[in-house]
Amino acid sequence: MAGYDIGDDSQETSARTGLHSGMVFHDEGSSGSEFAPDNDKDAAEQMRQDAEDDEDFVQGDDEEDKDDLEDEPPMNLISEADMASVRVIQSASTSKGKGKAATKKGNAHPTLGTGFTRTRRQMYTLPTPSVHHRHRAVPLYRREGRVERLKERAQLFSQPSLVMTNGVDQDRIMERLNKAWGYNTGAGPLWEMAEDRSWYKEAMTIGKGGDTEAERRPLVYGDVRVKNGWQVLSKEDAASYLPTDTTTTEEGNLKPPPPVPCYQGPYDGQSLKKLEMLEAHPMSDFTPGHSAHVFNPGAPAWDRGFRQYLAVAPFPSSSHSPEIGAKVLRPSYSCIQIWSLSPSSAPDGETPEGSGSQDNGIMKCEMVLCHESGPAHDLKWCPLPSHDPYLDLTRPRKLGILGGTFEDGSLAIFVVPQPEDLKPDGNASSPIYVKLPEPLIRIELEETSCWSLDWANSELIAIGTTNGIIAVYNIGPALKAAAQPDTPVIVDLLPSHYITVHQSAIRALAWIKTPPSSSSGNPIVGEDPTVIASGGYDGMECLTDIREGHGSVMNRTRDVITTMSYSAYGGGPVTIDHENIVKAYSASASMLGRGHTLLEPQGPIWSISSSDWHPQLSVGSADGSCLTTNMLRSTRRSGAVPFFVHKIFQMDYQRKTGEYRMLDHFLPSATQDRPAMNKPKAGSKASKKADSSKAPPPGTGAWPQEVAVHKVTWNNGNGLSACGLLASATSSGLCRVDNLWGRWLKDKVPYGGIQQIRREGVDDDMDVDSEDSGSD
């Protein structure tokens, strides 16, 4: 404290600039954060939007924020010696001016350097949340230019009708889009509003940064060929790679899995259907007009043209339970199934009788890839198109590049061939069994096992390991070097980053897909992303900038973090919290780490999936339910649009008979504020209220393990016409594909129509601001 001048002038200067101690004291009206919304363009825009809302709802949201701040005990972010210095400075500043009023405590917290602030919330190295924050989504990156949208509702297997429109780089359009999305009351996206908000550096390096999808998502790895050595197996030879039953025959061989008996159809008129392994059927067989398909890969599953392809990785049997970090020895026989959703129309283009105007397609297993790396823990396609053109003369053509983590502890990158190029007649109804050679790339770590993965783009990939380390690999040069079909497998690839983030296995991993910024604040759209969101078995949810070499804790909960997804519409990761809560967290500087609840399923969450094309979130839960909800719904506690949660289907199981039941066509449920279960203090206002208002949460909290929904995923790689496809996999072995679309509240489009929302052909001096105006 030597040299500290307690004069009025120096006090003012010191408090304003933070000299000597590096600490800044905020006035009562300050937010307590260096990321104040007044200094942020996007946050200032959100502030202007908040001013337009009804003031009656502001007080309720402020109370919600207050409760959120007091959920966790405070953390000692500064030492007692530093706090003693703070008290000395405060006492010196108040003793000088005797006639001045005493300074109120309020929310004045000293800041501890850039980004470090003392707070009552358990935010660790994250900044104090702004008092002005009302949970509005702030996009991390707004691409300049135009974007495509659907001109009319697209048919699933037909060429969509597209029109160019204004993007979200304009503040007025972003404001209207976010509010208009809140009027979606359906289970899927609104076809008028869907647009691609993804960002990949290849758009600038390969696609020339244009406005069309072909330029934003260019074709990559066109020179990579299918590796030599693949072999077509007979059904008998492939039996050892396929899922089996837990019982054996008299000869000691494992039996094939029995058919899965499941009741399907309307609740009051269900019919029993037994699905054999690799069999599929449309739900329209039981419910006319139903667009979903159900298929059976043979065991619990964990994880393009007009034909849509889906990769499914089943376990060896229904009783298989992998151990975390335990590596199996190769060869460990397993399979990856490639299922297709293709049009059911006749060759002449006519729609079959009885199918209606909408062709719901046919689901079937096209190919079974037999490999020796063990069952897959995580499986993801390359996010950018990597197939060979249809007119390519090279056979077999490449369907795509598939990456996965397997039970032998490795991460393997496979080149998947086109199924029709391997079939003798090209269109056989039965699947073809193909034994794959060694993968293109195999990554193995001696001290740990690869557990989860996520693609940042076509070249950068992150791996979550079983000992809490995140490894980042640049596989682009290696894939290009192994383009020829006779190239040996690459096994000596070294990571570009190897960072210890968690204390136990990392099950959830997601890149924050936004470009890094230059020193002037401009996005560098030709560079790789640098931030990874992760969650582990230690209950920690972290944000890691790979340039810094360490992770920052975003949230901590007494639960296992099993899933995480990045949402371009929500502006941050979406993951789970305590008591089966699904939360969306903001990754923007103005609201870093702030989260708000989206929904509360009745059981633990296994999987979460968001889309690049719309803000609908899908959730798979252990209670057997597959749910969707709108992440851009209104932030008000009451209003015109309820907080709808749509239950797409729910599984049920009869233990005595071993039969399943699949229920769907549920009415949407509105999310209700669940009261705190803590007993209020005697004499408080809360204790005077009747406890009858505290309704206990519904459900028993116990479900058979056979009904869990293990995996959900939106179609993120086939354009606007297919962005409503949702695939889900259950513990029973049954999987399902739904084609979901949304609907407007009261079937009226706000602002007078989509042209007014997008301000198509509207000058800056012309505006239609009425949200209540609608168009039929």
CSV table of N, CA, C and O in Angstrom, one decimal, residues 672-765:
chain,number,residue,atom,x,y,z
A,672,GLN,N,-43.4,-26.5,-16.5
A,672,GLN,CA,-43.8,-25.8,-15.3
A,672,GLN,C,-42.7,-25.6,-14.3
A,672,GLN,O,-41.7,-26.4,-14.3
A,673,ASP,N,-42.7,-24.4,-13.7
A,673,ASP,CA,-41.7,-24.1,-12.7
A,673,ASP,C,-41.8,-25.1,-11.5
A,673,ASP,O,-42.9,-25.1,-10.8
A,674,ARG,N,-40.8,-25.8,-11.2
A,674,ARG,CA,-40.9,-26.8,-10.1
A,674,ARG,C,-40.4,-26.0,-8.9
A,674,ARG,O,-39.3,-25.5,-8.8
A,675,PRO,N,-41.2,-26.0,-7.8
A,675,PRO,CA,-40.7,-25.3,-6.6
A,675,PRO,C,-39.6,-26.0,-5.9
A,675,PRO,O,-39.3,-27.2,-6.1
A,676,ALA,N,-38.8,-25.2,-5.2
A,676,ALA,CA,-37.6,-25.7,-4.5
A,676,ALA,C,-38.1,-26.7,-3.4
A,676,ALA,O,-39.1,-26.5,-2.7
A,677,MET,N,-37.3,-27.8,-3.3
A,677,MET,CA,-37.7,-28.9,-2.3
A,677,MET,C,-37.1,-28.5,-0.9
A,677,MET,O,-37.4,-29.3,0.0
A,678,ASN,N,-36.3,-27.5,-0.8
A,678,ASN,CA,-35.8,-27.1,0.5
A,678,ASN,C,-36.9,-26.6,1.4
A,678,ASN,O,-37.7,-25.8,1.0
A,679,LYS,N,-36.9,-26.9,2.7
A,679,LYS,CA,-37.9,-26.4,3.6
A,679,LYS,C,-37.6,-25.0,3.9
A,679,LYS,O,-36.5,-24.6,4.4
A,680,PRO,N,-38.6,-24.1,3.8
A,680,PRO,CA,-38.3,-22.7,4.1
A,680,PRO,C,-38.2,-22.4,5.6
A,680,PRO,O,-38.6,-23.2,6.4
A,681,LYS,N,-37.5,-21.3,5.9
A,681,LYS,CA,-37.3,-21.0,7.3
A,681,LYS,C,-38.6,-20.6,7.9
A,681,LYS,O,-39.5,-20.0,7.3
A,682,ALA,N,-38.7,-20.9,9.2
A,682,ALA,CA,-39.9,-20.6,10.0
A,682,ALA,C,-40.1,-19.1,10.0
A,682,ALA,O,-39.1,-18.3,10.3
A,683,GLY,N,-41.3,-18.6,9.8
A,683,GLY,CA,-41.6,-17.2,9.8
A,683,GLY,C,-41.4,-16.5,8.5
A,683,GLY,O,-41.7,-15.3,8.4
A,684,SER,N,-40.8,-17.1,7.5
A,684,SER,CA,-40.6,-16.5,6.2
A,684,SER,C,-41.9,-16.5,5.4
A,684,SER,O,-42.8,-17.1,5.7
A,685,LYS,N,-41.9,-15.6,4.4
A,685,LYS,CA,-43.0,-15.5,3.5
A,685,LYS,C,-43.3,-16.9,2.8
A,685,LYS,O,-44.5,-17.2,2.6
A,686,ALA,N,-42.3,-17.6,2.5
A,686,ALA,CA,-42.5,-18.9,1.8
A,686,ALA,C,-43.2,-19.9,2.7
A,686,ALA,O,-44.0,-20.7,2.2
A,687,SER,N,-42.9,-19.8,4.0
A,687,SER,CA,-43.5,-20.8,4.9
A,687,SER,C,-44.9,-20.5,5.2
A,687,SER,O,-45.7,-21.4,5.6
A,688,LYS,N,-45.3,-19.3,5.0
A,688,LYS,CA,-46.7,-18.9,5.2
A,688,LYS,C,-47.7,-19.4,4.1
A,688,LYS,O,-48.9,-19.5,4.3
A,689,LYS,N,-47.1,-19.7,2.9
A,689,LYS,CA,-47.9,-20.2,1.8
A,689,LYS,C,-48.2,-21.7,2.1
A,689,LYS,O,-47.4,-22.4,2.7
A,690,ALA,N,-49.3,-22.1,1.5
A,690,ALA,CA,-49.7,-23.5,1.7
A,690,ALA,C,-48.7,-24.4,0.9
A,690,ALA,O,-48.4,-24.2,-0.2
A,691,ASP,N,-48.3,-25.5,1.6
A,691,ASP,CA,-47.4,-26.5,0.9
A,691,ASP,C,-48.2,-27.3,-0.2
A,691,ASP,O,-47.5,-28.0,-0.9
A,692,SER,N,-49.5,-27.1,-0.2
A,692,SER,CA,-50.2,-27.9,-1.3
A,692,SER,C,-49.9,-27.4,-2.7
A,692,SER,O,-50.1,-28.1,-3.6
A,693,SER,N,-49.3,-26.1,-2.8
A,693,SER,CA,-49.0,-25.6,-4.1
A,693,SER,C,-47.7,-26.3,-4.7
A,693,SER,O,-47.5,-26.2,-5.8
A,694,LYS,N,-47.0,-27.0,-3.8
A,694,LYS,CA,-45.8,-27.7,-4.3
A,694,LYS,C,-46.1,-29.1,-4.7
A,694,LYS,O,-46.2,-30.0,-4.0
A,695,ALA,N,-46.4,-29.2,-6.0
A,695,ALA,CA,-46.7,-30.5,-6.6
A,695,ALA,C,-45.5,-31.3,-6.7
A,695,ALA,O,-44.5,-30.8,-7.2
A,696,PRO,N,-45.5,-32.6,-6.3
A,696,PRO,CA,-44.3,-33.4,-6.4
A,696,PRO,C,-44.0,-33.7,-7.9
A,696,PRO,O,-45.0,-33.7,-8.7
A,697,PRO,N,-42.8,-33.9,-8.2
A,697,PRO,CA,-42.5,-34.3,-9.6
A,697,PRO,C,-43.2,-35.6,-10.0
A,697,PRO,O,-43.2,-36.5,-9.3
A,698,PRO,N,-43.8,-35.6,-11.2
A,698,PRO,CA,-44.4,-36.9,-11.6
A,698,PRO,C,-43.4,-38.0,-11.9
A,698,PRO,O,-42.3,-37.7,-12.2
A,699,GLY,N,-43.9,-39.2,-12.0
A,699,GLY,CA,-43.0,-40.3,-12.2
A,699,GLY,C,-42.5,-41.0,-11.0
A,699,GLY,O,-42.6,-40.5,-9.9
A,700,THR,N,-42.0,-42.2,-11.2
A,700,THR,CA,-41.6,-43.0,-10.0
A,700,THR,C,-40.1,-42.9,-9.8
A,700,THR,O,-39.6,-43.2,-8.8
A,701,GLY,N,-39.3,-42.6,-10.9
A,701,GLY,CA,-37.9,-42.5,-10.8
A,701,GLY,C,-37.2,-43.9,-11.0
A,701,GLY,O,-36.0,-44.0,-10.8
A,702,ALA,N,-38.0,-44.9,-11.4
A,702,ALA,CA,-37.4,-46.2,-11.6
A,702,ALA,C,-38.0,-46.8,-12.9
A,702,ALA,O,-39.2,-46.8,-13.1
A,703,TRP,N,-37.1,-47.3,-13.8
A,703,TRP,CA,-37.5,-47.8,-15.1
A,703,TRP,C,-36.7,-49.0,-15.4
A,703,TRP,O,-35.5,-49.1,-15.0
A,704,PRO,N,-37.2,-49.9,-16.2
A,704,PRO,CA,-36.4,-51.0,-16.7
A,704,PRO,C,-35.3,-50.5,-17.6
A,704,PRO,O,-35.6,-49.6,-18.4
A,705,GLN,N,-34.1,-51.1,-17.6
A,705,GLN,CA,-33.0,-50.6,-18.4
A,705,GLN,C,-33.3,-50.9,-19.9
A,705,GLN,O,-32.7,-50.3,-20.7
A,706,GLU,N,-34.3,-51.8,-20.2
A,706,GLU,CA,-34.5,-52.1,-21.6
A,706,GLU,C,-35.2,-51.0,-22.4
A,706,GLU,O,-35.3,-51.0,-23.6
A,707,VAL,N,-35.8,-49.9,-21.7
A,707,VAL,CA,-36.5,-48.9,-22.4
A,707,VAL,C,-35.7,-47.7,-22.7
A,707,VAL,O,-36.3,-46.8,-23.4
A,708,ALA,N,-34.5,-47.6,-22.3
A,708,ALA,CA,-33.8,-46.3,-22.4
A,708,ALA,C,-33.5,-46.0,-23.9
A,708,ALA,O,-33.3,-46.8,-24.7
A,709,VAL,N,-33.6,-44.7,-24.2
A,709,VAL,CA,-33.2,-44.1,-25.5
A,709,VAL,C,-31.8,-43.7,-25.4
A,709,VAL,O,-31.4,-42.7,-24.8
A,710,HIS,N,-30.9,-44.5,-26.0
A,710,HIS,CA,-29.5,-44.3,-25.9
A,710,HIS,C,-28.9,-43.1,-26.8
A,710,HIS,O,-28.0,-42.4,-26.4
A,711,LYS,N,-29.5,-43.0,-27.9
A,711,LYS,CA,-28.9,-42.0,-28.9
A,711,LYS,C,-30.0,-41.3,-29.7
A,711,LYS,O,-30.9,-42.0,-30.2
A,712,VAL,N,-29.8,-40.0,-29.9
A,712,VAL,CA,-30.7,-39.2,-30.8
A,712,VAL,C,-29.8,-38.4,-31.6
A,712,VAL,O,-28.7,-37.9,-31.2
A,713,THR,N,-30.2,-38.1,-32.9
A,713,THR,CA,-29.4,-37.3,-33.7
A,713,THR,C,-30.2,-36.7,-34.9
A,713,THR,O,-31.0,-37.5,-35.5
A,714,TRP,N,-30.1,-35.4,-35.1
A,714,TRP,CA,-30.7,-34.8,-36.3
A,714,TRP,C,-29.9,-35.0,-37.5
A,714,TRP,O,-28.7,-35.3,-37.5
A,715,ASN,N,-30.5,-35.0,-38.7
A,715,ASN,CA,-29.8,-35.1,-40.0
A,715,ASN,C,-29.2,-33.7,-40.3
A,715,ASN,O,-29.8,-32.7,-40.6
A,716,ASN,N,-27.8,-33.7,-40.2
A,716,ASN,CA,-27.1,-32.4,-40.4
A,716,ASN,C,-26.3,-32.4,-41.7
A,716,ASN,O,-25.5,-31.4,-41.8
A,717,GLY,N,-26.6,-33.3,-42.6
A,717,GLY,CA,-25.7,-33.3,-43.8
A,717,GLY,C,-26.4,-33.5,-45.1
A,717,GLY,O,-25.8,-33.8,-46.1
A,718,ASN,N,-27.7,-33.2,-45.1
A,718,ASN,CA,-28.5,-33.4,-46.4
A,718,ASN,C,-29.4,-32.3,-46.7
A,718,ASN,O,-30.4,-32.5,-47.4
A,719,GLY,N,-29.1,-31.1,-46.3
A,719,GLY,CA,-29.8,-29.9,-46.8
A,719,GLY,C,-31.1,-29.6,-46.1
A,719,GLY,O,-31.5,-30.3,-45.1
A,720,LEU,N,-31.8,-28.6,-46.6
A,720,LEU,CA,-33.0,-28.1,-45.9
A,720,LEU,C,-34.1,-29.1,-46.0
A,720,LEU,O,-34.9,-29.2,-45.0
A,721,SER,N,-34.2,-29.8,-47.1
A,721,SER,CA,-35.4,-30.7,-47.2
A,721,SER,C,-35.4,-31.9,-46.3
A,721,SER,O,-36.4,-32.5,-46.0
A,722,ALA,N,-34.2,-32.2,-45.7
A,722,ALA,CA,-34.1,-33.4,-44.8
A,722,ALA,C,-33.7,-33.0,-43.4
A,722,ALA,O,-33.3,-33.9,-42.6
A,723,CYS,N,-33.7,-31.7,-43.1
A,723,CYS,CA,-33.2,-31.3,-41.7
A,723,CYS,C,-34.2,-31.7,-40.6
A,723,CYS,O,-33.9,-31.6,-39.5
A,724,GLY,N,-35.4,-32.1,-41.0
A,724,GLY,CA,-36.4,-32.5,-40.0
A,724,GLY,C,-36.3,-34.0,-39.7
A,724,GLY,O,-37.1,-34.5,-38.9
A,725,LEU,N,-35.4,-34.8,-40.3
A,725,LEU,CA,-35.2,-36.2,-40.0
A,725,LEU,C,-34.5,-36.4,-38.6
A,725,LEU,O,-33.4,-35.8,-38.4
A,726,LEU,N,-35.1,-37.1,-37.7
A,726,LEU,CA,-34.5,-37.4,-36.4
A,726,LEU,C,-34.4,-38.9,-36.2
A,726,LEU,O,-35.4,-39.6,-36.3
A,727,ALA,N,-33.2,-39.4,-36.0
A,727,ALA,CA,-33.0,-40.8,-35.7
A,727,ALA,C,-32.7,-41.0,-34.3
A,727,ALA,O,-32.1,-40.2,-33.6
A,728,SER,N,-33.2,-42.1,-33.7
A,728,SER,CA,-33.1,-42.5,-32.3
A,728,SER,C,-32.9,-44.0,-32.2
A,728,SER,O,-33.4,-44.8,-33.0
A,729,ALA,N,-32.1,-44.4,-31.1
A,729,ALA,CA,-31.8,-45.8,-30.9
A,729,ALA,C,-32.1,-46.1,-29.4
A,729,ALA,O,-31.8,-45.2,-28.5
A,730,THR,N,-32.7,-47.3,-29.2
A,730,THR,CA,-33.1,-47.6,-27.8
A,730,THR,C,-32.4,-48.8,-27.3
A,730,THR,O,-31.7,-49.6,-28.1
A,731,SER,N,-32.5,-49.1,-26.0
A,731,SER,CA,-31.8,-50.2,-25.4
A,731,SER,C,-32.5,-51.5,-25.8
A,731,SER,O,-31.8,-52.6,-25.7
A,732,SER,N,-33.7,-51.5,-26.2
A,732,SER,CA,-34.4,-52.7,-26.7
A,732,SER,C,-33.8,-53.3,-28.0
A,732,SER,O,-34.0,-54.4,-28.3
A,733,GLY,N,-33.0,-52.4,-28.7
A,733,GLY,CA,-32.5,-52.8,-30.0
A,733,GLY,C,-33.3,-52.2,-31.1
A,733,GLY,O,-32.9,-52.1,-32.3
A,734,LEU,N,-34.5,-51.7,-30.8
A,734,LEU,CA,-35.3,-51.0,-31.8
A,734,LEU,C,-34.8,-49.6,-32.1
A,734,LEU,O,-34.5,-48.9,-31.1
A,735,CYS,N,-34.7,-49.2,-33.3
A,735,CYS,CA,-34.3,-47.8,-33.7
A,735,CYS,C,-35.5,-47.2,-34.5
A,735,CYS,O,-36.3,-47.9,-35.1
A,736,ARG,N,-35.5,-45.9,-34.6
A,736,ARG,CA,-36.6,-45.2,-35.2
A,736,ARG,C,-36.1,-44.0,-35.9
A,736,ARG,O,-35.1,-43.3,-35.5
A,737,VAL,N,-36.7,-43.7,-37.1
A,737,VAL,CA,-36.5,-42.4,-37.8
A,737,VAL,C,-37.8,-41.7,-38.0
A,737,VAL,O,-38.7,-42.3,-38.6
A,738,ASP,N,-37.8,-40.5,-37.6
A,738,ASP,CA,-39.0,-39.6,-37.7
A,738,ASP,C,-38.7,-38.5,-38.6
A,738,ASP,O,-37.6,-37.9,-38.6
A,739,ASN,N,-39.8,-38.0,-39.3
A,739,ASN,CA,-39.7,-36.8,-40.2
A,739,ASN,C,-40.6,-35.8,-39.5
A,739,ASN,O,-41.8,-35.9,-39.6
A,740,LEU,N,-40.0,-34.8,-38.8
A,740,LEU,CA,-40.7,-33.9,-38.0
A,740,LEU,C,-40.7,-32.5,-38.6
A,740,LEU,O,-39.6,-32.1,-39.0
A,741,TRP,N,-41.8,-31.8,-38.5
A,741,TRP,CA,-41.9,-30.4,-38.9
A,741,TRP,C,-42.7,-29.7,-37.9
A,741,TRP,O,-43.5,-30.3,-37.2
A,742,GLY,N,-42.5,-28.4,-37.8
A,742,GLY,CA,-43.2,-27.5,-36.9
A,742,GLY,C,-44.4,-26.9,-37.4
A,742,GLY,O,-44.8,-27.1,-38.6
A,743,ARG,N,-45.0,-26.1,-36.6
A,743,ARG,CA,-46.2,-25.3,-37.0
A,743,ARG,C,-46.3,-24.0,-36.3
A,743,ARG,O,-45.8,-23.9,-35.1
A,744,TRP,N,-46.9,-23.0,-36.9
A,744,TRP,CA,-47.0,-21.7,-36.3
A,744,TRP,C,-48.1,-21.7,-35.2
A,744,TRP,O,-49.1,-22.5,-35.4
A,745,LEU,N,-48.0,-20.9,-34.2
A,745,LEU,CA,-49.0,-20.7,-33.3
A,745,LEU,C,-50.3,-20.1,-34.0
A,745,LEU,O,-50.2,-19.1,-34.7
A,746,LYS,N,-51.4,-20.9,-33.8
A,746,LYS,CA,-52.7,-20.5,-34.5
A,746,LYS,C,-52.5,-20.4,-36.0
A,746,LYS,O,-53.3,-19.8,-36.7
A,747,ASP,N,-51.5,-21.1,-36.6
A,747,ASP,CA,-51.2,-21.1,-38.0
A,747,ASP,C,-51.1,-19.7,-38.6
A,747,ASP,O,-51.4,-19.5,-39.8
A,748,LYS,N,-50.5,-18.8,-37.9
A,748,LYS,CA,-50.3,-17.4,-38.3
A,748,LYS,C,-48.9,-17.1,-38.2
A,748,LYS,O,-48.2,-17.3,-37.2
A,749,VAL,N,-48.3,-16.6,-39.3
A,749,VAL,CA,-46.9,-16.2,-39.3
A,749,VAL,C,-46.8,-14.7,-38.8
A,749,VAL,O,-47.5,-13.8,-39.3
A,750,PRO,N,-45.9,-14.5,-37.8
A,750,PRO,CA,-45.8,-13.1,-37.3
A,750,PRO,C,-45.2,-12.2,-38.3
A,750,PRO,O,-44.6,-12.6,-39.3
A,751,TYR,N,-45.3,-10.9,-38.0
A,751,TYR,CA,-44.8,-9.8,-38.9
A,751,TYR,C,-45.5,-9.8,-40.2
A,751,TYR,O,-45.0,-9.1,-41.1
A,752,GLY,N,-46.5,-10.6,-40.5
A,752,GLY,CA,-47.2,-10.5,-41.8
A,752,GLY,C,-46.7,-11.5,-42.8
A,752,GLY,O,-47.2,-11.6,-43.9
A,753,GLY,N,-45.7,-12.3,-42.5
A,753,GLY,CA,-45.2,-13.3,-43.4
A,753,GLY,C,-43.7,-13.4,-43.4
A,753,GLY,O,-43.0,-12.6,-42.8
A,754,ILE,N,-43.1,-14.4,-44.0
A,754,ILE,CA,-41.7,-14.7,-44.0
A,754,ILE,C,-41.0,-13.6,-44.7
A,754,ILE,O,-39.8,-13.3,-44.4
A,755,GLN,N,-41.6,-13.0,-45.7
A,755,GLN,CA,-40.9,-11.9,-46.5
A,755,GLN,C,-40.6,-10.7,-45.6
A,755,GLN,O,-39.6,-10.1,-45.7
A,756,GLN,N,-41.6,-10.4,-44.7
A,756,GLN,CA,-41.4,-9.3,-43.8
A,756,GLN,C,-40.4,-9.7,-42.7
A,756,GLN,O,-39.7,-8.8,-42.2
A,757,ILE,N,-40.4,-10.9,-42.2
A,757,ILE,CA,-39.4,-11.3,-41.2
A,757,ILE,C,-38.0,-11.2,-41.8
A,757,ILE,O,-37.1,-10.7,-41.1
A,758,ARG,N,-37.8,-11.6,-43.0
A,758,ARG,CA,-36.5,-11.5,-43.6
A,758,ARG,C,-36.2,-10.2,-44.3
A,758,ARG,O,-35.1,-10.0,-44.8
A,759,ARG,N,-37.2,-9.3,-44.3
A,759,ARG,CA,-37.1,-8.0,-44.9
A,759,ARG,C,-36.7,-8.1,-46.3
A,759,ARG,O,-35.8,-7.4,-46.8
A,760,GLU,N,-37.3,-9.0,-47.0
A,760,GLU,CA,-37.0,-9.2,-48.5
A,760,GLU,C,-37.7,-8.1,-49.3
A,760,GLU,O,-39.0,-7.9,-49.3
A,761,GLY,N,-37.0,-7.2,-49.9
A,761,GLY,CA,-37.5,-6.2,-50.7
A,761,GLY,C,-38.0,-5.0,-49.9
A,761,GLY,O,-38.8,-4.2,-50.5
A,762,VAL,N,-37.7,-4.9,-48.7
A,762,VAL,CA,-38.1,-3.8,-47.8
A,762,VAL,C,-37.0,-2.9,-47.5
A,762,VAL,O,-35.9,-3.3,-47.1
A,763,ASP,N,-37.2,-1.6,-47.8
A,763,ASP,CA,-36.1,-0.6,-47.5
A,763,ASP,C,-36.0,-0.4,-46.0
A,763,ASP,O,-36.8,-0.7,-45.2
A,764,ASP,N,-34.9,0.3,-45.6
A,764,ASP,CA,-34.6,0.5,-44.2
A,764,ASP,C,-35.6,1.5,-43.6
A,764,ASP,O,-35.9,1.4,-42.4
A,765,ASP,N,-36.2,2.3,-44.4
A,765,ASP,CA,-37.2,3.3,-43.8
A,765,ASP,C,-38.6,2.7,-43.7
A,765,ASP,O,-39.5,3.3,-43.3
